[in-house]
GROMACS .gro file of C-alpha atoms in nm:
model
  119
    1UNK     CA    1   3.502  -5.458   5.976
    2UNK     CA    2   3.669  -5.407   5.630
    3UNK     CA    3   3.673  -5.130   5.424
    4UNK     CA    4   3.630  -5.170   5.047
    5UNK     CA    5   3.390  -4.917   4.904
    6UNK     CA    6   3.308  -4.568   4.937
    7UNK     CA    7   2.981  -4.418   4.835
    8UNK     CA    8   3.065  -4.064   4.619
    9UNK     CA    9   2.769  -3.849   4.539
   10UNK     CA   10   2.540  -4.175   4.566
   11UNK     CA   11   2.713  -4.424   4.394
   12UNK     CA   12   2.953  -4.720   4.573
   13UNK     CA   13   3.284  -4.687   4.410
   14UNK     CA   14   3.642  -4.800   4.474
   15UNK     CA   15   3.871  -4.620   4.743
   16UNK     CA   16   4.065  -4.343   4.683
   17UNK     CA   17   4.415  -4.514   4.812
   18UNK     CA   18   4.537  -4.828   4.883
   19UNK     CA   19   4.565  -4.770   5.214
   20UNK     CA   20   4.187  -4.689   5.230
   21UNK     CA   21   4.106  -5.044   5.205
   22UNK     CA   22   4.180  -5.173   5.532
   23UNK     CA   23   3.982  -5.305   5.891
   24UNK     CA   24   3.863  -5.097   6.100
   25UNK     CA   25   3.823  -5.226   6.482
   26UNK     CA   26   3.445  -5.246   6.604
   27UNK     CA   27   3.333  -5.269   6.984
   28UNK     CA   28   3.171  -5.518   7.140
   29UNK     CA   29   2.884  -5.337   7.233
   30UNK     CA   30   2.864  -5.223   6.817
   31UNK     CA   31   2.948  -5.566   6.751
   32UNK     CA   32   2.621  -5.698   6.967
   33UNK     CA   33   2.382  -5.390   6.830
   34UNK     CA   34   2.512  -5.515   6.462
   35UNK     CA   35   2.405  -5.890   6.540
   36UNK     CA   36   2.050  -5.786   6.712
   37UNK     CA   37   2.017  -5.565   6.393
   38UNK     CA   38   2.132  -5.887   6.162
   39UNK     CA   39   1.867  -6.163   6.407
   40UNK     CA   40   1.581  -5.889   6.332
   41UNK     CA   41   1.597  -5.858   6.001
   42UNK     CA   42   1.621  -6.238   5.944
   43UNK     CA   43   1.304  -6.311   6.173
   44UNK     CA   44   1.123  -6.012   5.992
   45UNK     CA   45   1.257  -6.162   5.649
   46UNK     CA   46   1.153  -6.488   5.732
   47UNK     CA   47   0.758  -6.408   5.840
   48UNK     CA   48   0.777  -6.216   5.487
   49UNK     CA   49   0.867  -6.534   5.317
   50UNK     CA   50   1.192  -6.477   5.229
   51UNK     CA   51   1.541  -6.579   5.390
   52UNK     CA   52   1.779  -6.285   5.216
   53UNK     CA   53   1.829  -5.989   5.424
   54UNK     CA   54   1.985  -5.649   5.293
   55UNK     CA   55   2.359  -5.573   5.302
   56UNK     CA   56   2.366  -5.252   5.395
   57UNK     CA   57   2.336  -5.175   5.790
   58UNK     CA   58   2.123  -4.851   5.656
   59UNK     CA   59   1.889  -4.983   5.459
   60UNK     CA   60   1.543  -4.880   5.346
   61UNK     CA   61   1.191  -5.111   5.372
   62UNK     CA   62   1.314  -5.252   5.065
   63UNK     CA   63   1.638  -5.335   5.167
   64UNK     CA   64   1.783  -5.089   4.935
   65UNK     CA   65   2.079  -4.838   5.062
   66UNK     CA   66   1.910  -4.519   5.240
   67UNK     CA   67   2.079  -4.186   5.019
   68UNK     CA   68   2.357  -3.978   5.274
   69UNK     CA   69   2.105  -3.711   5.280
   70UNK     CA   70   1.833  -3.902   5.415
   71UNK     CA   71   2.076  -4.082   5.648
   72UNK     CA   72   2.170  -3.722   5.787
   73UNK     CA   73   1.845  -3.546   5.776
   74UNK     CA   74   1.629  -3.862   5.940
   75UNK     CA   75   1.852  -4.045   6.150
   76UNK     CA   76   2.189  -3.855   6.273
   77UNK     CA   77   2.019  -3.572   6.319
   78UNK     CA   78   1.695  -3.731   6.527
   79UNK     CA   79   1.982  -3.909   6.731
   80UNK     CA   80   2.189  -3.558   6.788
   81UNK     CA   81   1.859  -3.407   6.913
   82UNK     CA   82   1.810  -3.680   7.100
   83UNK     CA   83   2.102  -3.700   7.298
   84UNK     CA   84   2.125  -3.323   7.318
   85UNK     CA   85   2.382  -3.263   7.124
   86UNK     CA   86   2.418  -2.953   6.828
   87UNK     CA   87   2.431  -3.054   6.479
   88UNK     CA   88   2.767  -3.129   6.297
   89UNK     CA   89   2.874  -3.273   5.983
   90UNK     CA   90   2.859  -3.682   5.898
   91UNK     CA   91   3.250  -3.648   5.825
   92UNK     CA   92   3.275  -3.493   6.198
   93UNK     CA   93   3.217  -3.832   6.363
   94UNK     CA   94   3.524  -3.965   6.188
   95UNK     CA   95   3.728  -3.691   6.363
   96UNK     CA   96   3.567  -3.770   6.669
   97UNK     CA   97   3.659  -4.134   6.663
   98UNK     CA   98   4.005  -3.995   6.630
   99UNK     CA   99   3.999  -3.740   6.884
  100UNK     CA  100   3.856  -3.984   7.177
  101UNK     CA  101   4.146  -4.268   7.039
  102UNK     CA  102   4.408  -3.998   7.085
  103UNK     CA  103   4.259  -3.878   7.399
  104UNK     CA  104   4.269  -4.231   7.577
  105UNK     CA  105   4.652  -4.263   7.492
  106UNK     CA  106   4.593  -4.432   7.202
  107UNK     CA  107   4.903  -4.486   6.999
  108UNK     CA  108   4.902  -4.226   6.657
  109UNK     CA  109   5.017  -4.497   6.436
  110UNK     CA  110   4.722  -4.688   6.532
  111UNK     CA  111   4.471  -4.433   6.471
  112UNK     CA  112   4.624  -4.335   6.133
  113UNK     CA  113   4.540  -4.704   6.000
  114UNK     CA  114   4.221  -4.712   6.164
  115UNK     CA  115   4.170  -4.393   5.978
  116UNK     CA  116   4.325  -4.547   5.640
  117UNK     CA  117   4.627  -4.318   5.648
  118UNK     CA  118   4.905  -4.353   5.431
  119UNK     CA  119   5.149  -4.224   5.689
   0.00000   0.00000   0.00000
C-alpha cells in the first residue's frame, strides 16, 4: 500500500515529510479481507445500478469517508470490546505494529520506513 495523504482534523492533506510518502507492506490475510471488501462492494454497487465503488476502505452508505471520531467510537472500539481488549488510542496501533515488528527480530531500519521515518 502507498502512502500519500493524511487526514488532519477531517480534511485529506499532503504529508508532513518526504519520507512520509512511502509503501507500507500489507499481509496476505489483509490483502484477501481488502479484496472480499473490494468483490462486495462491487456486487452491492452493481444490484444498485451503478459500477463505481468508494475509495476509501472506511466508508459510509454513501461511499463517503466515515469522520476519525466515528471510526473510533463505532468500529475500533466495538472491535476492542470484542476481542477483550481495554481501550487505547487510534495512534496506539501504529506503535503496536512497531512493537510486534521489533519483537519478531525485525530489522530497525525496516520498521523506521515502514513507519515513514526519516532516520
Amino acid at each position: 500500500m502507498e502512502i500519500r495523504r493524511q487526514v488532519v482534523r477531517g480534511k485529506v492533506t499532503t504529508l508532513k515529510t518526504k519520507h512520509g510518502r512511502r509503501r507500507v507492506d500489507l499481509s496476505d490475510d489483509l490483502l484477501a479481507t481488502f479484496a472480499a471488501l473490494k468483490k462486495s462492494r462491487q456486487v452491492k454497487a452493481l444490484k444498485g445500478g451503478s459500477s463505481e465503488i468508494s475509495k476509501w476502505v472506511f466508508a459510509n452508505d454513501q461511499g463517503d469517508r466515515m469522520g476519525i471520531d466515528y471510526i473510533k467510537a463505532k468500529v475500533i472500539t466495538r472491535i476492542l470490546t470484542k476481542a477483550g481488549l481495554r481501550k487505547i488510542r487510534f495512534h496506539d496501533l501504529r506503535h503496536t505494529y512497531a512493537s510486534l515488528l521489533l519483537a519478531k527480530n525485525v530489522p530497525v531500519a525496516y520498521v523506521s520506513r515502514q513507519l515513514g521515518h526519516a532516520n
